[in-house]
Every structure is written in structure tokens, then in C-alpha cells.
Short mmCIF file of C-alpha atoms in Angstrom, two decimals:
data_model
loop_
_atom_site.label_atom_id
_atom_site.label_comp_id
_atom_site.label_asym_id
_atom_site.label_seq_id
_atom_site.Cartn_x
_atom_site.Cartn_y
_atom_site.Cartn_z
CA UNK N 25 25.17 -20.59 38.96
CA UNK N 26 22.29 -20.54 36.41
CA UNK N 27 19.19 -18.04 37.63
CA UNK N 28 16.13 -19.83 37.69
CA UNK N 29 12.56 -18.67 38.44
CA UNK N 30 11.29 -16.54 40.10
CA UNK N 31 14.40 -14.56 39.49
CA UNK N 32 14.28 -15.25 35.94
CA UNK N 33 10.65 -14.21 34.06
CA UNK N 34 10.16 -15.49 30.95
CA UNK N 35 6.53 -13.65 29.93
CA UNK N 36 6.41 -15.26 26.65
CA UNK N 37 8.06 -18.28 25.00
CA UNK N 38 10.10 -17.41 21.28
CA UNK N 39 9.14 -18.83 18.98
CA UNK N 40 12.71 -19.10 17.15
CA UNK N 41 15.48 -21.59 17.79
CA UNK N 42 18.24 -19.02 17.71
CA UNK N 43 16.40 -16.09 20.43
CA UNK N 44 15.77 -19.17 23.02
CA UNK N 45 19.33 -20.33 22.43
CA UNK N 46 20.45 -17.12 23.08
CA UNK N 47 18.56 -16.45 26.10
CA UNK N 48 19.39 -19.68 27.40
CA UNK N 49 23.29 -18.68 27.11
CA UNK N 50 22.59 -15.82 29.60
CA UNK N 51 20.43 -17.77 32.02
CA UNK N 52 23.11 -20.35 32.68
CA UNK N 53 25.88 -18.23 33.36
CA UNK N 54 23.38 -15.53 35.97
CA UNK N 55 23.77 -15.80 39.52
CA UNK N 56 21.42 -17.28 41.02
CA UNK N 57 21.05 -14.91 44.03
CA UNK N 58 19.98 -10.93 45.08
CA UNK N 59 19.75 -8.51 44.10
CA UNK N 60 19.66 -10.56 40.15
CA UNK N 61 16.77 -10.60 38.18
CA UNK N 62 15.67 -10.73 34.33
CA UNK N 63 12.71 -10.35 32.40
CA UNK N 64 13.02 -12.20 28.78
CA UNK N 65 10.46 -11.27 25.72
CA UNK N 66 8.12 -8.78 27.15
CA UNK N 67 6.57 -5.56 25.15
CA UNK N 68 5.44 -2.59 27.06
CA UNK N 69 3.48 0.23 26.05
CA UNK N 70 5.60 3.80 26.31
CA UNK N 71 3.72 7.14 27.92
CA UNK N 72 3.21 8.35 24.08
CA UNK N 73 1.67 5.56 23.06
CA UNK N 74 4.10 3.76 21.31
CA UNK N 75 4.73 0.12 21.60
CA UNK N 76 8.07 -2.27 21.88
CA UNK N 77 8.84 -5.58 22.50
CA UNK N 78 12.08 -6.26 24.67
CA UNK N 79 14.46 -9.41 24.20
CA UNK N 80 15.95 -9.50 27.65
CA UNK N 81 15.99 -7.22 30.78
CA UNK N 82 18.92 -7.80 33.37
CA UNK N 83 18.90 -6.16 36.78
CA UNK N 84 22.27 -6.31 37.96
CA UNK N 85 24.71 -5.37 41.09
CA UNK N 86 25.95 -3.00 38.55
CA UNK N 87 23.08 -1.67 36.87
CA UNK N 88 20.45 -2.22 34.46
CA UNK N 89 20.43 -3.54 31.32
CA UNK N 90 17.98 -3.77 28.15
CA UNK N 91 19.52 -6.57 25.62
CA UNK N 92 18.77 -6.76 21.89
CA UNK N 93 19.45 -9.97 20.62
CA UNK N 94 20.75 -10.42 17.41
CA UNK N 95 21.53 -14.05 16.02
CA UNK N 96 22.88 -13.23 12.47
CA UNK N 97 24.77 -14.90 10.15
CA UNK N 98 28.05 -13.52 7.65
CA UNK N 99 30.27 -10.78 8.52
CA UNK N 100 29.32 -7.64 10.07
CA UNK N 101 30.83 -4.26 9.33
CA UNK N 102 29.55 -0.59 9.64
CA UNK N 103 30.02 2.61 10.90
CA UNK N 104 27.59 4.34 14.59
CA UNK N 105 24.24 4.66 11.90
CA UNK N 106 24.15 2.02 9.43
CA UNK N 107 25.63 -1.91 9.91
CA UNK N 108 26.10 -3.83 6.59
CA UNK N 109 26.13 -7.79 6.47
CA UNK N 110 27.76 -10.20 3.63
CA UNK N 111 26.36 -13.09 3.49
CA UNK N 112 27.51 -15.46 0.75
CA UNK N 113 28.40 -12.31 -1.39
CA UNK N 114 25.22 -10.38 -0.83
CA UNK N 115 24.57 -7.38 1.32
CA UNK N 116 22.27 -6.45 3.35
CA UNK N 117 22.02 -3.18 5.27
CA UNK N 118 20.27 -1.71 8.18
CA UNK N 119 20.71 0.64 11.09
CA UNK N 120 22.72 0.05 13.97
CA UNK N 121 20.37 -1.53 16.37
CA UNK N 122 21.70 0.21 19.47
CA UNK N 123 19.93 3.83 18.10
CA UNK N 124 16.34 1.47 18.39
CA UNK N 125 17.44 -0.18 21.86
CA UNK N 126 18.57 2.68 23.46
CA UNK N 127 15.05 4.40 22.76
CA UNK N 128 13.52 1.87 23.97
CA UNK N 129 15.66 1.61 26.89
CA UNK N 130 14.94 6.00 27.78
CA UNK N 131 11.04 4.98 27.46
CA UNK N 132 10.96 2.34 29.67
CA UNK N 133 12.71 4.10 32.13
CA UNK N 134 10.15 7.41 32.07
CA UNK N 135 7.80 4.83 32.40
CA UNK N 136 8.58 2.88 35.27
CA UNK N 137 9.73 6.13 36.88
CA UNK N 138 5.72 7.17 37.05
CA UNK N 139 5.05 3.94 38.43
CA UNK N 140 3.94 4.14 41.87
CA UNK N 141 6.17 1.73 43.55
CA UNK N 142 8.97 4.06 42.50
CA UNK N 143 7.46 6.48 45.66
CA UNK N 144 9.60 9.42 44.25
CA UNK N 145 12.61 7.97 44.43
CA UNK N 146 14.71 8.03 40.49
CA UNK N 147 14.37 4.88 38.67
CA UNK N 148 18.24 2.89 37.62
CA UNK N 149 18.82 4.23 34.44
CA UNK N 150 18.24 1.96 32.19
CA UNK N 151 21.53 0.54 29.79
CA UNK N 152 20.98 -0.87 25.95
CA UNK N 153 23.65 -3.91 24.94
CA UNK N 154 23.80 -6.01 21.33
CA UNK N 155 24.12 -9.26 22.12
CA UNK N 156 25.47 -10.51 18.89
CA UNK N 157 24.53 -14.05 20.05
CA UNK N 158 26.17 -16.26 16.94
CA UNK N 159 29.02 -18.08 18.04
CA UNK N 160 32.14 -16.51 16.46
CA UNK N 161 30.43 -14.38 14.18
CA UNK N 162 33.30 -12.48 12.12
CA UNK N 163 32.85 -8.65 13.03
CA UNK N 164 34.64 -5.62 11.53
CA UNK N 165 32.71 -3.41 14.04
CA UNK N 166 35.38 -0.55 15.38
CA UNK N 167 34.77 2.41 16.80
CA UNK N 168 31.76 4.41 17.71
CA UNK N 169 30.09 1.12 16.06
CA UNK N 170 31.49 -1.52 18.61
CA UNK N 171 29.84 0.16 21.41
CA UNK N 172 27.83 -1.59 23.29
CA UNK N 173 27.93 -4.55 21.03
CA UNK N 174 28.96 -7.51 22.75
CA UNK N 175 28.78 -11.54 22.09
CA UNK N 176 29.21 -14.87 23.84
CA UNK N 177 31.37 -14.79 26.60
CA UNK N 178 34.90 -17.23 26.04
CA UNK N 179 34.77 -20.42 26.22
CA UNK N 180 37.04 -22.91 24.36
CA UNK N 181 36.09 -23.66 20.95
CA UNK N 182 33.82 -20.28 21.23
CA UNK N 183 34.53 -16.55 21.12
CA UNK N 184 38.07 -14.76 21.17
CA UNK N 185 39.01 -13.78 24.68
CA UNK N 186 39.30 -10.19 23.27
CA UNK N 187 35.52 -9.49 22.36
CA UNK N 188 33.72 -8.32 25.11
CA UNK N 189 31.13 -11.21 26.86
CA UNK N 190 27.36 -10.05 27.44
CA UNK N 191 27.20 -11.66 31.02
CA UNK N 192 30.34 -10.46 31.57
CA UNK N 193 29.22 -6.64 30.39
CA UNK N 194 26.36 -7.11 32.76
CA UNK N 195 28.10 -8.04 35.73
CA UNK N 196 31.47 -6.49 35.68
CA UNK N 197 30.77 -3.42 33.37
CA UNK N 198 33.19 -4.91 30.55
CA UNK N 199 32.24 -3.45 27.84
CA UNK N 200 33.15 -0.38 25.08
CA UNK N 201 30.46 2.32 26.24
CA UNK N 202 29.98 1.27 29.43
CA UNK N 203 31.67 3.34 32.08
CA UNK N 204 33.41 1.21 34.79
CA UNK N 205 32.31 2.55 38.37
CA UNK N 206 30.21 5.06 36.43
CA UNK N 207 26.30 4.19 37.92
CA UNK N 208 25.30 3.68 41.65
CA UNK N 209 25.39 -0.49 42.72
CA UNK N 210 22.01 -2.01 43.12
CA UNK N 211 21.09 -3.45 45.77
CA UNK N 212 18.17 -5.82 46.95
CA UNK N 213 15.72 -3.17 48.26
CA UNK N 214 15.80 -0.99 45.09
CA UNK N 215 15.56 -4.51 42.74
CA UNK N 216 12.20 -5.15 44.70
CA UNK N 217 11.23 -1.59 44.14
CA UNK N 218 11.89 -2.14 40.38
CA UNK N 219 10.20 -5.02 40.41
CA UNK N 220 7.16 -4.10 41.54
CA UNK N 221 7.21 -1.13 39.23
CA UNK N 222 7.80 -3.22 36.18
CA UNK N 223 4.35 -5.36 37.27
CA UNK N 224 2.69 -1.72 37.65
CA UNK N 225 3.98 -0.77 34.32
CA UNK N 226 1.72 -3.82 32.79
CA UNK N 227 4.30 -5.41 30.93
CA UNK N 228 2.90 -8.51 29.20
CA UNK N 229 3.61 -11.24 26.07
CA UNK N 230 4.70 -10.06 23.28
CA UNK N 231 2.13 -9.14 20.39
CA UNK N 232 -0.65 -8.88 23.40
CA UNK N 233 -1.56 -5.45 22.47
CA UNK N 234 -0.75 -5.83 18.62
CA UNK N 235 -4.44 -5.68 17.06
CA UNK N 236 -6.25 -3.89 14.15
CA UNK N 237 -9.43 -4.99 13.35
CA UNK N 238 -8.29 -7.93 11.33
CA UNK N 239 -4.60 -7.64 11.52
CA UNK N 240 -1.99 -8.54 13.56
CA UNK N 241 1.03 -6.04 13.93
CA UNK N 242 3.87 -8.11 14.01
CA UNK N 243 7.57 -6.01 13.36
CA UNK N 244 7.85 -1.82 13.59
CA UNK N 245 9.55 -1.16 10.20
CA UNK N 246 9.94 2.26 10.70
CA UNK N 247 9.30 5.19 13.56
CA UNK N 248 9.32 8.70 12.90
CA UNK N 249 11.94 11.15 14.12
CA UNK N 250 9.29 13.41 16.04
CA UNK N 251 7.14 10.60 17.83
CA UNK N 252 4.41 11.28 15.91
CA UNK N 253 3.55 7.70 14.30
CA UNK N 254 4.85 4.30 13.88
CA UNK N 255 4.65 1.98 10.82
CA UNK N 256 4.40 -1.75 11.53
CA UNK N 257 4.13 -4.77 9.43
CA UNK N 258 0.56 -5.86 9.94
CA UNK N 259 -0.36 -9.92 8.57
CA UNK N 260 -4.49 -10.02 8.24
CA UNK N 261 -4.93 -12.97 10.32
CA UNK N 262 -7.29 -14.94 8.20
CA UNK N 263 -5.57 -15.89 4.78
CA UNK N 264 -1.49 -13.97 5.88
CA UNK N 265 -1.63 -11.31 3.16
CA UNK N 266 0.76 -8.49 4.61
CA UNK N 267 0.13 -4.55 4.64
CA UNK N 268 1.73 -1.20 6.58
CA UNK N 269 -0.19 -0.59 9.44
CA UNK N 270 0.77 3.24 10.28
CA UNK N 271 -0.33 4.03 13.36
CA UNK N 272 -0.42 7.28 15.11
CA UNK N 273 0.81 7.30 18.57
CA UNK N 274 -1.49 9.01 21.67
CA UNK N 275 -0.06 9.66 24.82
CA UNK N 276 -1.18 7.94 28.03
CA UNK N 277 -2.27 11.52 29.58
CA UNK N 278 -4.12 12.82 26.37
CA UNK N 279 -6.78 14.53 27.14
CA UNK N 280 -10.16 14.65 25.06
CA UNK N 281 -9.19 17.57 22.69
CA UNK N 282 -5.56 15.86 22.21
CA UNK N 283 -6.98 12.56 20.73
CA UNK N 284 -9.28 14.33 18.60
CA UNK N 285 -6.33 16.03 17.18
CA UNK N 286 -4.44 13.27 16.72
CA UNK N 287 -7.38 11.23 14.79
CA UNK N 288 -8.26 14.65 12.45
CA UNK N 289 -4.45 14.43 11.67
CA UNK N 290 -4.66 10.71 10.52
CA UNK N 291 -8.31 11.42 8.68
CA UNK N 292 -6.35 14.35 7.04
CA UNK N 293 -3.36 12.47 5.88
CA UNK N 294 -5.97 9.60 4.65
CA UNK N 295 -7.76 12.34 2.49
CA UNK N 296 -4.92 13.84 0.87
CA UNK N 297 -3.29 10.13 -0.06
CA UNK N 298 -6.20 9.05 -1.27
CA UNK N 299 -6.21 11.56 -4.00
CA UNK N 300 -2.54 9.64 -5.18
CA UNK N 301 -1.92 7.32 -7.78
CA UNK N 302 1.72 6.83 -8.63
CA UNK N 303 4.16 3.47 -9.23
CA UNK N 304 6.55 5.44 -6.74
CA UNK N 305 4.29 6.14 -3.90
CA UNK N 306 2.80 3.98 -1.72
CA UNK N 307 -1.25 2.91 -2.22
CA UNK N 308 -3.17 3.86 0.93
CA UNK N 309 -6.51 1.80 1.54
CA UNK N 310 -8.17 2.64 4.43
CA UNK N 311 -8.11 4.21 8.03
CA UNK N 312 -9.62 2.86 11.07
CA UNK N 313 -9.00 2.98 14.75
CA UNK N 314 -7.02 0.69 17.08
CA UNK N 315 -6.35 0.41 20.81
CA UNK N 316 -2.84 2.79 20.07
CA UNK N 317 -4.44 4.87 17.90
CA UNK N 318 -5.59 6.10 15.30
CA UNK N 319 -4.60 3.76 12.08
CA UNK N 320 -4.06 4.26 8.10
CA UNK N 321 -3.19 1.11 5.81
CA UNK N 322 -0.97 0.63 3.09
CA UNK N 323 -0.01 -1.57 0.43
CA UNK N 324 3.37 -3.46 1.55
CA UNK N 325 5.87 -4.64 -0.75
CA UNK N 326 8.11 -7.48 1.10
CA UNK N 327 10.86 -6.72 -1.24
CA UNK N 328 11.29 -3.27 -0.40
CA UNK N 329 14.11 -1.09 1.14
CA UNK N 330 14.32 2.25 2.54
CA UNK N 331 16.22 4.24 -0.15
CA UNK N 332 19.39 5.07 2.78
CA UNK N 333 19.31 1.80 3.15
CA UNK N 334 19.81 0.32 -0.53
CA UNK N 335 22.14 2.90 -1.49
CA UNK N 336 23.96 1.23 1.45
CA UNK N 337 23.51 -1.83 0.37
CA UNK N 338 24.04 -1.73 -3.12
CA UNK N 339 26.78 0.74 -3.17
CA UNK N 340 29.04 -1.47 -5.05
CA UNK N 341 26.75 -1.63 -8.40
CA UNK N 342 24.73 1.80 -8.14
CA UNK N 343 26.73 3.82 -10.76
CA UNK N 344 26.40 7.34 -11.75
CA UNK N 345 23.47 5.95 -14.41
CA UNK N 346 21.76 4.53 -11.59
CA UNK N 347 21.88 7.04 -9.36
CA UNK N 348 20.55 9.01 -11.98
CA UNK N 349 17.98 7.30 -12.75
CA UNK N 350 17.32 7.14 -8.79
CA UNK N 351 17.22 10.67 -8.09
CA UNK N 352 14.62 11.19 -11.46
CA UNK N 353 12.02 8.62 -10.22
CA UNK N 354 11.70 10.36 -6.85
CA UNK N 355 11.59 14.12 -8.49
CA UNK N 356 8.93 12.98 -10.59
CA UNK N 357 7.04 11.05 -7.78
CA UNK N 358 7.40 14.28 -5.63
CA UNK N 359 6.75 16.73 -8.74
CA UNK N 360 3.29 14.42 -8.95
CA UNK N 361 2.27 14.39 -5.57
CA UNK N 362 2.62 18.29 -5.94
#
């Protein structure tokens, strides 16, 4: 039963244990037959410019499917916007990796639908899954959170029959958030079509694309709400030393006068930062100009947390003092920066 090439694409190796593990789960329990096919660790560049890297693509005789892998350890628990892990006693917090999957899932979709080989006709919509890929990880997800969150499927000595399986999700539409009978079958003709329109798309190995002079973007840490930028983690290839690498995002159809914008608006931003020098904001050191865009560089601190995100995670020893002390430092970092 396990899909092997050339219905399975695998356009770059992982590097980690746990990702290839994972894959490999899904692989062996894919048909091996049409209309089936997958695409594993693949980035593709969105109409506005913006770049993401996808674990796993499944085509399906039930739809479409974009899978985020996630091979974590402790207990999960959460609500729909932010997922909090314990591992041996501490906390970490993040957001709920559907919100990122399912945008990337909506731009790869308007992408592929301006492909050529789609010839007019509407591309499969395009479905984001969390494959929680740790063998009985203990989950507290309910809810609007346990959508679309699946793990292995059972097997003795694995996961309990009552948490939904990812092939299983894929194949039979098993899954919280995924409406049973709800999107048109698939058939071979249209898997072809979306084939050829993921080739037209230029999808290609991971980090292919990920180049700023001498740094290598290597994880988006943060994306803003209006599309306007991304901030990456950037490594400087020679000697590893880490900064943020925020870079403005440019639309495939700019014209002339729309990229000039765009750059002013970093050179702008550059200016007025430049003029900062506060422990509570963030150093800027230079701008530049990429392949995506036009770039600004920060200082990056590896220890640091977006301030939703601690409070999150720390809830359980931020008291009132704290929180006091919280709110001051970033009325006095805004009071300066004014």
C-alpha cells in the first residue's frame, strides 16, 4: 500500500530524525495508485512576495491537503489562538499552528490557480491538518483547538482509537473541521492538472530562495497582520552569529512605481530606527536589498518571546508586581521612541 515515486515527491531531504519519521508514517500507509499524490518539504513563493516552506502536500480522492508537522514532546493544551506545552514542569507557549498553515494553504491555492495549466478551470481548495506526529503525545486540545489537529493513526501499542488518524483524515475526511461529503472528489484528470500547475508554480527545496547578502533566512518568526513584511531568523553563513532579517514583501505583478514604494518605505523605517537607542527596543543595523525585497536587520536575542506569548507562558508566576513592572518598561520604551 505504501506510495512510492513518482507519486510521492520528496524535493528536499529533512534534515531532522523526527520530520522524516513522520513523513515516512504517511508514505507507508498512501495508496499507491490514482488519482494519489504528495509533495514532502517544498517552499513556494506566494503572489505578494512572501515565502513558506510546506511539510507535506497530499492530493487525495477527497481533496487536498497541506500538513504541518509537528513532532513535540510533553502535554499539549490551549485554546483556537495560543497552544501551551509542559514539558518537565516548564511552559512553553505559541500560537496554534493551524492560523500559519491555513495561510499558507489560501496562498498556495491563489497561486496555483494563476498557473496556466489550471486553463480557467478553479483550483481544489486547498485543506490545512496538524499532524501531531509523536506517538501518544498526551493532548488536552478540545474544542475550536482540536480542529484539524490530528496524530498517528491506531495501531496497537500506538494512538487511542478515539483521536483522529492523519491518513485516515486524508482519505476518509475523519477529522474535527473537516466536513464529510463537503468538497467535490478528485479524480485523475484534475490531479494531472494540479500537477502540472504545482511544477509551473516553481516550487523547489526548501531554503532555495532564502538569501541576503551574507545570511541565510532560516525560520519566519513573525508576519504582519496586513502583508506588509515578514521577519525571519537570518544565521550569517560564515561564523553562525544570528540576526532578524525583516523583509518587506513585493508582489509578483508590482509594477515599477510599486517597488519603489515599497523600498522608500523600508529606507524610511531604517531612518527613523536608526535615530533609537533603548534596552527595550530592538537595535537596527543596516538595510539592503534581497531577491524578496527590500531588507532591514536587527539585533536578535535567542532568548526572547513575544510579550502575548510570555504572559502565556508564564502566567503562573507573573503577579500583579510583575505585571507592573511589565506594563512600565514598555510605556517608557514607547514614551522614548516618542
Amino acid at each position: 500500500m505504501a506510495m512510492s515515486p513518482p507519486r510521492w515527491h520528496t524535493i528536499s531531504t529533512s534534515p531532522h530524525d523526527h520530520e522524516r519519521a513522520a513523513l515516512e508514517f504517511v508514505r507507508a500507509r498512501l495508496p499507491d495508485c490514482d488519482p494519489y499524490l504528495a509533495w514532502a518539504n517544498f517552499e513556494f513563493i506566494a503572489d505578494d512576495g512572501s515565502v513558506y516552506e510546506v511539510d507535506l502536500l497530499v492530493l487525495t480522492k477527497v481533496g487536498v491537503f497541506l500538513v504541518e508537522i509537528k513532532s513535540w514532546r510533553g502535554e499539549l493544551s490551549g485554546d483556537a489562538g495560543t497552544w501551551t506545552r509542559t514539558v518537565e514542569g516548564r511552559r512553553f507557549a505559541e500560537d496554534n499552528p493551524l492560523l500559519l498553515a491555513n495561510r499558507k494553504a489560501k496562498k498556495l491555492k491563489s497561486l496555483l490557480q494563476h498557473q496556466h495549466a489550471m486553463k480557467g478551470k478553479p483550483c481544489p481548495w486547498i485543506e490545512a491538518l496538524i499532524f501531531l506526529s509523536t506517538p501518544a503525545m498526551p493532548s488536552r486540545l478540545t474544542g475550536n483547538a482540536a480542529l484539524r489537529v490530528c496524530f498517528c493513526d491506531p495501531e496497537k501499542g500506538l494512538a487511542p482509537a478515539d483521536r483522529p488518524g492523519i491518513v485516515r483524515a486524508m482519505t476518509h475526511r475523519e477529522c474535527p473541521g473537516l466536513q464529510s461529503g463537503g468538497q467535490s472528489s478528485v479524480d485523475r484528470p484534475m490531479a494531472q492538472m494540479f500537477a502540472r500547475a504545482l511544477q509551473q508554480a516553481g516550487i523547489r527545496e526548501s531554503r532555495a530562495a532564502r538569501r541576503v547578502g551574507d545570511y541565510e533566512l532560516e525560520t519566519v518568526l513573525f508576519e504582519s497582520p496586513t502583508g506588509v513584511y515578514q521577519d525571519w531568523l537570518a544565521r550569517r553563513v560564515a561564523h553562525g552569529s544570528t540576526r532578524l532579517m525583516r523583509i518587506y514583501l513585493t508582489s509578483r505583478q508590482a509594477t515599477t512605481e510599486d517597488r519603489e514604494v515599497v523600498r522608500k518605505a523600508a529606507q524610511r523605517e531604517c531612518r527613523l530606527l536608526e535615530q533609537l537607542d533603548h534596552p527595550s527596543i530592538l537595535r537596527i543595523e543596516d538595510d539592503t536589498e534581497s531577491e524578496l525585497g527590500p531588507a532591514l536587520r536587527f539585533r536578535y536575542q535567542p532568548e526572547a518571546v513575544r510579550l502575548d506569548l510570555f504572559i502565556e507562558q508564564e502566567s503562573e508566576r507573573l503577579n500583579a508586581g510583575a505585571r507592573v513592572i511589565l506594563l512600565r518598561l514598555i510605556a517608557e520604551a514607547v514614551k522614548y521612541a516618542h
